[in-house]
Coordinates of C-alpha atoms in Angstrom, one line a residue:
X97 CA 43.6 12.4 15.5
X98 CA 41.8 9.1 16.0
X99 CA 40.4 9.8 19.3
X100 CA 38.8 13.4 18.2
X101 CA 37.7 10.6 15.0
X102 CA 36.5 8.3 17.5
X103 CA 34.6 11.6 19.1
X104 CA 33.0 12.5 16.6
X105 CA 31.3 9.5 15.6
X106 CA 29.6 9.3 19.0
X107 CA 27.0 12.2 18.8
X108 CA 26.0 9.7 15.5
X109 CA 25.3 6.7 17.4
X110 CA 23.5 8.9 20.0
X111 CA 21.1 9.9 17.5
X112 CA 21.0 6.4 15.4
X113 CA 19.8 5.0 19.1
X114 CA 16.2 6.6 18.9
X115 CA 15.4 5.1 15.9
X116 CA 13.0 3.1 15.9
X117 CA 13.8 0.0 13.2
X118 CA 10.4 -1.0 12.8
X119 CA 11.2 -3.0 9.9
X120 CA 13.4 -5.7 12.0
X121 CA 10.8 -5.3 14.7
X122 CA 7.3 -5.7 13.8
X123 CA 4.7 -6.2 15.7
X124 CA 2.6 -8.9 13.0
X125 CA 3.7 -11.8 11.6
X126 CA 3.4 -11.1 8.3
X127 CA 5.6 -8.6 8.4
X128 CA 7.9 -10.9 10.8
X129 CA 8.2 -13.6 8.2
X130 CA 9.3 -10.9 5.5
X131 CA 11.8 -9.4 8.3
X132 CA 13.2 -13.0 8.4
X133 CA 13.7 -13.2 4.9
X134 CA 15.6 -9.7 4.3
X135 CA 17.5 -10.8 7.5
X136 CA 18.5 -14.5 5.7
X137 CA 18.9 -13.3 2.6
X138 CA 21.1 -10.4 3.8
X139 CA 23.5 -13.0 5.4
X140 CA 23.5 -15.2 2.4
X141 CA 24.8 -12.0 0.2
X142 CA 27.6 -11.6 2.7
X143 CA 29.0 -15.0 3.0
X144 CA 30.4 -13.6 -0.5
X145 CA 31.1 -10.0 0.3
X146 CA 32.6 -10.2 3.0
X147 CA 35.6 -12.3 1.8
X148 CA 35.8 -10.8 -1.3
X149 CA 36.1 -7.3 0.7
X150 CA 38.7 -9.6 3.4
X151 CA 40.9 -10.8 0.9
X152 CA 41.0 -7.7 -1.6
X153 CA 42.5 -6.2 1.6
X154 CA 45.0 -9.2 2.1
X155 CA 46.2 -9.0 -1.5
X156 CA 46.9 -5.9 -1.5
X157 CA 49.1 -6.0 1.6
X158 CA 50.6 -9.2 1.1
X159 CA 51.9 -8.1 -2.6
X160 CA 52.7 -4.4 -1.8
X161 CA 56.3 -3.5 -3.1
X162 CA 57.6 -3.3 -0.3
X163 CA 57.4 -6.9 0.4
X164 CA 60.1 -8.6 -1.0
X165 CA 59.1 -11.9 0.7
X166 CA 56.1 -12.9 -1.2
X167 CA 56.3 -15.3 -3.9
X168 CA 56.4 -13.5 -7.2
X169 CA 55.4 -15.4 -10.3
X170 CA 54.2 -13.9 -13.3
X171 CA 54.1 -16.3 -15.8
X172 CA 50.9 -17.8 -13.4
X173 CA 47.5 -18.0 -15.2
X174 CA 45.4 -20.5 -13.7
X175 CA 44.5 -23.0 -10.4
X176 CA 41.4 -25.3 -11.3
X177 CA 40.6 -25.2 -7.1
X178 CA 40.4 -21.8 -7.1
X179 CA 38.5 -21.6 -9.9
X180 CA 36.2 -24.3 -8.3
X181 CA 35.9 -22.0 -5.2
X182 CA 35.5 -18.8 -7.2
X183 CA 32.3 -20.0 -9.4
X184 CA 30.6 -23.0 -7.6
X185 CA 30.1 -20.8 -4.1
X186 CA 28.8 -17.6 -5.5
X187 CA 26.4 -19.9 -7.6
X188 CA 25.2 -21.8 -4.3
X189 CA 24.5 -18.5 -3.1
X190 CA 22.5 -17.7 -6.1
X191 CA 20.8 -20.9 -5.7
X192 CA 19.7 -20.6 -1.9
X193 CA 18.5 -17.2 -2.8
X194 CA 16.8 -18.1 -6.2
X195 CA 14.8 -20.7 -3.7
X196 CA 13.8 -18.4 -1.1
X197 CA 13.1 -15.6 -3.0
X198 CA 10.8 -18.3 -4.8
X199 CA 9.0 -19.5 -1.9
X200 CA 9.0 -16.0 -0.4
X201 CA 7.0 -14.7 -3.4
X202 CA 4.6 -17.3 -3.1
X203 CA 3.9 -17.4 0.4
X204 CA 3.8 -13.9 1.6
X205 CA 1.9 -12.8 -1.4
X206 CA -0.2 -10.4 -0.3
X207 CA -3.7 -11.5 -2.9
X208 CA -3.2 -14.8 -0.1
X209 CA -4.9 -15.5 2.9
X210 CA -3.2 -16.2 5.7
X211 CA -2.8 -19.3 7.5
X212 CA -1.3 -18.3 10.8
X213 CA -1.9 -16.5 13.3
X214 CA 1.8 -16.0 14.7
X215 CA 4.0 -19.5 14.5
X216 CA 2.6 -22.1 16.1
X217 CA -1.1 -20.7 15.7
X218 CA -3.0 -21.5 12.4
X219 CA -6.0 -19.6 11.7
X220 CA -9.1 -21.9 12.2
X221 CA -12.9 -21.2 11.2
X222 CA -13.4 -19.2 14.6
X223 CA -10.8 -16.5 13.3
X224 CA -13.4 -14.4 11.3
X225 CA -11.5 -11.9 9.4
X226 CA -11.8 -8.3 9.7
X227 CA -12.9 -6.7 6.6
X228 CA -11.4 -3.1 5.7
X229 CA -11.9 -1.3 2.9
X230 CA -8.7 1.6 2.1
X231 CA -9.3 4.7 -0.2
X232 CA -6.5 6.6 -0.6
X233 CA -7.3 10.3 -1.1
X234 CA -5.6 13.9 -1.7
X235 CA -3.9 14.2 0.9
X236 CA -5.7 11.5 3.2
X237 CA -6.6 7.6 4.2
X238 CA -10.2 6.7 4.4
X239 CA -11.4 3.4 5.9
X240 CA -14.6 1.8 5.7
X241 CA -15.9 -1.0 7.8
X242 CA -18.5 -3.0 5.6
X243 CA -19.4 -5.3 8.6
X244 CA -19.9 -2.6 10.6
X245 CA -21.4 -0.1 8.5
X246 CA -18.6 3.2 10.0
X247 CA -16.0 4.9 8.8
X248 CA -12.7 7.0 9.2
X249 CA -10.4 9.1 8.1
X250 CA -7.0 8.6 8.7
X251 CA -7.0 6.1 11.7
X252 CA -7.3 3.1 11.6
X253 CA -7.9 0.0 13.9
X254 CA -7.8 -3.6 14.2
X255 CA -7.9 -6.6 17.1
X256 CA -5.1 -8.2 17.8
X257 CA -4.6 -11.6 16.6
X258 CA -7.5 -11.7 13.6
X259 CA -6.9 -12.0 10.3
X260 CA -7.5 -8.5 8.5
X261 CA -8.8 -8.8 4.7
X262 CA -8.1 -4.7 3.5
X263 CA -9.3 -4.2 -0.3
X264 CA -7.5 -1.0 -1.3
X265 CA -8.3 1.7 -4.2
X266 CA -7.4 5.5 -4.6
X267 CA -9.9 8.2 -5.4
X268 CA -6.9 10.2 -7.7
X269 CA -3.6 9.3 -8.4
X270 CA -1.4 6.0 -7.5
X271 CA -0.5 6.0 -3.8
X272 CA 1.3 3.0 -1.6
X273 CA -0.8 2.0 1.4
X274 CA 2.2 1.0 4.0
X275 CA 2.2 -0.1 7.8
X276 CA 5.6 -1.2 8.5
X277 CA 5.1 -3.0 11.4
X278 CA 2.4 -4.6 9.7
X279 CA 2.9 -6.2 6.6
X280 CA 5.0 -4.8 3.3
X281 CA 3.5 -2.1 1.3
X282 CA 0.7 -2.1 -1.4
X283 CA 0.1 0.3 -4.4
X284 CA -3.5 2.0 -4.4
X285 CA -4.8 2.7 -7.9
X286 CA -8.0 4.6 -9.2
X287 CA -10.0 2.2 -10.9
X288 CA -8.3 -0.8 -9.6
X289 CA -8.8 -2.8 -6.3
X290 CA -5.5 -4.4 -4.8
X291 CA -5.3 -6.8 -1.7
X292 CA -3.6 -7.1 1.5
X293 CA -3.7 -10.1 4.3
X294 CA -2.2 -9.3 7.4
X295 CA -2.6 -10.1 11.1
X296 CA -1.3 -7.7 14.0
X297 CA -0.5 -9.5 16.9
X298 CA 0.9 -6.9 19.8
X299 CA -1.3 -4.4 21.2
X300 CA -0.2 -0.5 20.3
X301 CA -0.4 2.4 18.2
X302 CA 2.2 2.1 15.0
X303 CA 2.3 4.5 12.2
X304 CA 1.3 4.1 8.4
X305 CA 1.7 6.2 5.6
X306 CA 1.7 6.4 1.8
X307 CA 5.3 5.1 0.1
X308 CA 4.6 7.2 -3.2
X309 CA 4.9 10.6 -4.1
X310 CA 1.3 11.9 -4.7
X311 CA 1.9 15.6 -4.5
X312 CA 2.0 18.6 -2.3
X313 CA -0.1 17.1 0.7
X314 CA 2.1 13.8 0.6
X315 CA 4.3 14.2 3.2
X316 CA 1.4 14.6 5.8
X317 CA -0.6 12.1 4.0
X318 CA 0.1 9.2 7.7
X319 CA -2.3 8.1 10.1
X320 CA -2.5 6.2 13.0
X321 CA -3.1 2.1 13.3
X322 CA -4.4 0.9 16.5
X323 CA -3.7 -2.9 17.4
X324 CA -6.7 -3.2 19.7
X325 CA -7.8 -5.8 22.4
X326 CA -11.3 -7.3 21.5
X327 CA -12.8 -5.6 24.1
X328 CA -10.9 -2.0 23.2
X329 CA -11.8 -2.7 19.6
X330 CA -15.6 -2.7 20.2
X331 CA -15.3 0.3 22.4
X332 CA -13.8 2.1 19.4
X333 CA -16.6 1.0 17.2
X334 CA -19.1 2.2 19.4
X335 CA -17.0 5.3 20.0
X336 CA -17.6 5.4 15.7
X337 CA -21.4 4.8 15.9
X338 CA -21.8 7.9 18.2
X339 CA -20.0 10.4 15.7
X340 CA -22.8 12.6 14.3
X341 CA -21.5 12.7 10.6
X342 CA -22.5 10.2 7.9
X343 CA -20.6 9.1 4.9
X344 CA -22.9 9.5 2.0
X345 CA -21.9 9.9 -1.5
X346 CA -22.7 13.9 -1.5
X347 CA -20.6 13.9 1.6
X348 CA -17.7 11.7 0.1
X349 CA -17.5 14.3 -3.2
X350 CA -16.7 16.5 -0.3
X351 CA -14.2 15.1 1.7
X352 CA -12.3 14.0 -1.4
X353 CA -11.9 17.6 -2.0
X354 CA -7.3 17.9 -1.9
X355 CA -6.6 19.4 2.0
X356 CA -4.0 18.7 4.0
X357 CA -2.9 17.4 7.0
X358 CA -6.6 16.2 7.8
X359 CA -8.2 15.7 11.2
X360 CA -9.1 12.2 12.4
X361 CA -12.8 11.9 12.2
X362 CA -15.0 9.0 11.8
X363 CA -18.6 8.5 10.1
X364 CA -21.5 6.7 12.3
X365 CA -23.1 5.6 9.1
X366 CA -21.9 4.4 5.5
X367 CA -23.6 3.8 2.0
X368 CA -23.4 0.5 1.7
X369 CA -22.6 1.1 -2.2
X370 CA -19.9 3.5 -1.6
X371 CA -16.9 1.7 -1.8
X372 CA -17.9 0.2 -5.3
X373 CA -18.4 3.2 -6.6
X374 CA -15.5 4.5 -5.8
X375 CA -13.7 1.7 -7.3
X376 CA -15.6 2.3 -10.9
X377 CA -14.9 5.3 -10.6
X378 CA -18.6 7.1 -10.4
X379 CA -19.8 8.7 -7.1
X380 CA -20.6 11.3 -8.8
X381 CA -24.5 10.5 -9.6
X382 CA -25.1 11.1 -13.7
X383 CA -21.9 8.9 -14.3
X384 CA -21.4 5.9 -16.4
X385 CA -19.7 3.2 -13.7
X386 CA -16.7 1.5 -15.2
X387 CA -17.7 -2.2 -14.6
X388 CA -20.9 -0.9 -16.6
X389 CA -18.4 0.1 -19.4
X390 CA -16.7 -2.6 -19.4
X391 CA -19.8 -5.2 -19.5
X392 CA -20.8 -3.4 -22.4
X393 CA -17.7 -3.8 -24.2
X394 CA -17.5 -7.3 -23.5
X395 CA -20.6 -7.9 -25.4
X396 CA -19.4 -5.8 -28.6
X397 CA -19.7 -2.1 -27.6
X398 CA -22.2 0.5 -29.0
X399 CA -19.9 2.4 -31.4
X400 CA -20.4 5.8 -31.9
X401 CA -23.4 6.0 -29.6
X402 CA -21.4 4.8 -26.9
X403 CA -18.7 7.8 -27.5
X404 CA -20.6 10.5 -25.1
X405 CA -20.0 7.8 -22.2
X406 CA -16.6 7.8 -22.3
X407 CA -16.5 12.0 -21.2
X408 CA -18.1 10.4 -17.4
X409 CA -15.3 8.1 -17.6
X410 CA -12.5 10.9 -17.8
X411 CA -11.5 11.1 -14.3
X412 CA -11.6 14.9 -14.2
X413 CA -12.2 15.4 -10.4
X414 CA -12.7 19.0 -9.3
X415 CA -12.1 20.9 -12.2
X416 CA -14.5 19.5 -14.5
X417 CA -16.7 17.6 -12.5
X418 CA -20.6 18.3 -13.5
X419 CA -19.6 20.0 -16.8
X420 CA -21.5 19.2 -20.4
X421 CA -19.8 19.3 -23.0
X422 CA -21.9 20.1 -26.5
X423 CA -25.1 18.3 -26.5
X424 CA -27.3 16.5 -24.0
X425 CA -24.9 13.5 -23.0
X426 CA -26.8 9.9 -24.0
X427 CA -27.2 7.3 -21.1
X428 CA -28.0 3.5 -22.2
X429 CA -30.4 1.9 -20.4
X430 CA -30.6 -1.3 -21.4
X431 CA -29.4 -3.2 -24.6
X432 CA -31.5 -5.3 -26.8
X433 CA -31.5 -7.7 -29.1
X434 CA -32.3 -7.4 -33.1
X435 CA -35.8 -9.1 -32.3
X436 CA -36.8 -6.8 -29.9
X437 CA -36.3 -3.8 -31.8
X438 CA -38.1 -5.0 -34.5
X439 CA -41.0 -5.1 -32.1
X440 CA -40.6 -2.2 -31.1
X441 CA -40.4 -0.2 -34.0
X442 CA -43.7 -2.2 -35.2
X443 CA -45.4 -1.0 -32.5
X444 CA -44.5 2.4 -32.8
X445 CA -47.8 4.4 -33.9
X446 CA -45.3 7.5 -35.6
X447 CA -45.1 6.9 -39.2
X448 CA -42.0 9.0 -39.3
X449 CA -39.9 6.9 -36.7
X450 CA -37.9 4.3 -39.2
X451 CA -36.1 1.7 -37.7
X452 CA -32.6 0.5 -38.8
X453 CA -32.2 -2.9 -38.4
X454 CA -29.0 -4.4 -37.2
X455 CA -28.3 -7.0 -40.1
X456 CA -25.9 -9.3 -38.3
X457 CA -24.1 -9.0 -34.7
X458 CA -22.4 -12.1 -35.6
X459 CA -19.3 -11.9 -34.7
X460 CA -19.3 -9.4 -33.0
X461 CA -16.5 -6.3 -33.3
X462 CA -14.8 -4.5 -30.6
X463 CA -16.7 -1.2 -31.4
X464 CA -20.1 -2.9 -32.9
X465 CA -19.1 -2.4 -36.5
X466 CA -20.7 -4.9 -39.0
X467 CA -19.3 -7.6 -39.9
X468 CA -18.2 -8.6 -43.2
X469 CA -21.3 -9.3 -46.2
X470 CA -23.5 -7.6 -43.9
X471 CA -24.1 -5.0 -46.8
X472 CA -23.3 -1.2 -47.1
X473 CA -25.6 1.5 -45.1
X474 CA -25.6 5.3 -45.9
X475 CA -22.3 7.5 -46.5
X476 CA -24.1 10.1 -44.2
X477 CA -25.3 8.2 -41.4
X478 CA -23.1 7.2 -38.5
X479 CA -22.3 3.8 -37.5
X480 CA -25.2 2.0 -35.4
X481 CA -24.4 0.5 -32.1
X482 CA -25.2 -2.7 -30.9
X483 CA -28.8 -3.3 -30.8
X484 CA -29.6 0.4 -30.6
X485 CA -32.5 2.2 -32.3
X486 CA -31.6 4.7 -34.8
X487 CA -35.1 7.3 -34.9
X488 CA -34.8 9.7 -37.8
X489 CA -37.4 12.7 -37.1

């Protein structure tokens, strides 16, 4: 019975052998030092496991009924070593972990720069790093080159042994921009930029992929990282100049289209104010950008004139994208000051155009409402913004 046991279990190590445990053999230091810390911390847990496992074992054979040789004593309650040995080394433990987990956190953060190379090799002011900027898409990885004005969709590349800066966003939902053998994984969210700093120092092709569920395309949703010599890297970049399709923003609304399993392909050319756009979440030409929004905001808001911007803002995609909803959207195109639009309205030759002044802005409120003595206005009228003209026909 325990040799066909034995048996069995060897098909399983067969198939455990072409794994590839990419995790606790990486090919960039980054990830290296984080391998290095799961390995140590790993060890550190088992210095208490494993005796605890050892001895639950022993007990129970050494005090099995059948023993009549071991020392029975009941009436036993306590043993101040063994109380010294059961609390002060699970609580070293705690502490050795408590401190690397600390200076783990703090030195593979992934917002920080490196300052290595690989060990031994600090990165020094000829190490220029290699700027990438990661869009995570339905159901697909696009990567833009600011320095070098390409693109590419879901491959991507990098020298060997230079720093790599990626700023990382998603056109949709949240995905997790991962490359094991690279560095730990980072979440890519619509609207928000996150960082990564990483450095791949063996030449090769390793896989990446995105560590959330995203939908039906997710499970095809990997491309392809090439670690690159100098010299391969800039034949790859020329090999992206000579692609005959340009990334515009007409051309982005249409590769962000959901499709699966996408092609690699790569752009000779790049709007240089695509990425941003992306980020605020308004390619689409006619939209209100969200760092506008937010600039607004900071300085008080426009209050109910302001409330059509918010409909760009919705991140409707597909299914609603270029739709009006009731009347003519309004667009703000600059805000001014009380001053000014007492000037203005002076100047105005229309005898019917009446100006509302804005009594006091002072402080300000989160959605431009007056503050408090600045009088009463009409029942009827809505709410002006901040330093908007009101014209009454």
């Amino acid at each position: 019975m325990q040799r066909s046991g034995a048996l069995l279990l060897f098909p399983l190590a067969v198939l455990l052998s072409g794994c590839d445990f990419v995790v606790l053999a990486p090919a960039g230091d980054v990830a290296a030092q984080q391998r290095d810390l799961l390995v140590v911390s790993t060890m550190l847990m088992l210095l208490i496991i494993v005796p605890v496992m050892a001895l639950t074992v022993f007990f129970a054979w050494r005090y099995r009924q059948s023993n009549a040789k071991a020392a029975y004593t009941p009436d036993w309650d306590h043993s101040t070593k063994l109380e010294l040995v059961i609390w002060a080394a699970p609580l070293l433990i705690v502490i050795c972990l408590g401190a690397l987990t600390w200076l783990g956190t703090h030195l593979l953060d992934p917002y920080r720069r490196i300052d290595r190379i690989e060990p031994g090799q600090l990165v020094t002011q000829n190490h220029k790093p290699l700027r990438v900027e990661v869009v995570a898409l339905d159901w697909k990885w696009l990567f833009i080159y600011p320095d070098y004005g390409i693109a590419s969709v879901n491959e991507l590349a990098a020298p060997v042994n230079q720093p790599i800066d990626f700023r990382i966003t998603s056109s949709t939902v949240m995905n997790s921009f991962y490359i094991p053998a690279l560095a730990g994984q980072i979440y890519a969210m619509p609207g928000m930029e996150t960082k990564l700093h990483a450095v791949i120092n063996r030449p090769g092709t390793y896989t990446g992929f995105s560590a959330n569920y995203s939908g039906a395309g997710f499970s095809g949703m990997r491309f392809a990282f090439h670690g690159l010599s100098d010299q391969a890297f800039a034949e790859w970049v020329a090999q992206s100049r000579s692609a005959r399709d340009t990334l515009s923003r007409d051309n982005y609304l249409e590769l962000e289209r959901p499709s699966e399993n996408e092609p690699v392909r790569h752009y000779a050319s790049v709007d240089p104010d695509l990425y941003g756009a992306i980020l605020n979440l308004c390619v689409e030409r006619g939209k209100m950008c969200m760092n506008e929004m937010m600039s607004i905001d900071a300085r008080g808001g426009l209050g109910l004139a302001g409330v059509r911007n918010t409909l760009p803002l919705q991140y409707d995609k597909l299914a609603r994208r270029g739709a009006v909803f009731g009347n003519d959207p309004s667009y703000v195109a600059s805000i001014c000051t009380a001053e000014e639009a007492a000037a203005a309205s002076r100047a105005a030759s229309d005898a019917d155009v009446k100006y509302w002044p804005v009594r006091d802005l002072s402080p300000l409120r989160g959605a431009g409402l007056l503050g408090p003595g600045t009088g009463s206005r009409r029942a009827d009228a809505e709410t002006p913004s901040l330093g908007l003209l009101r014209f009454e026909l």
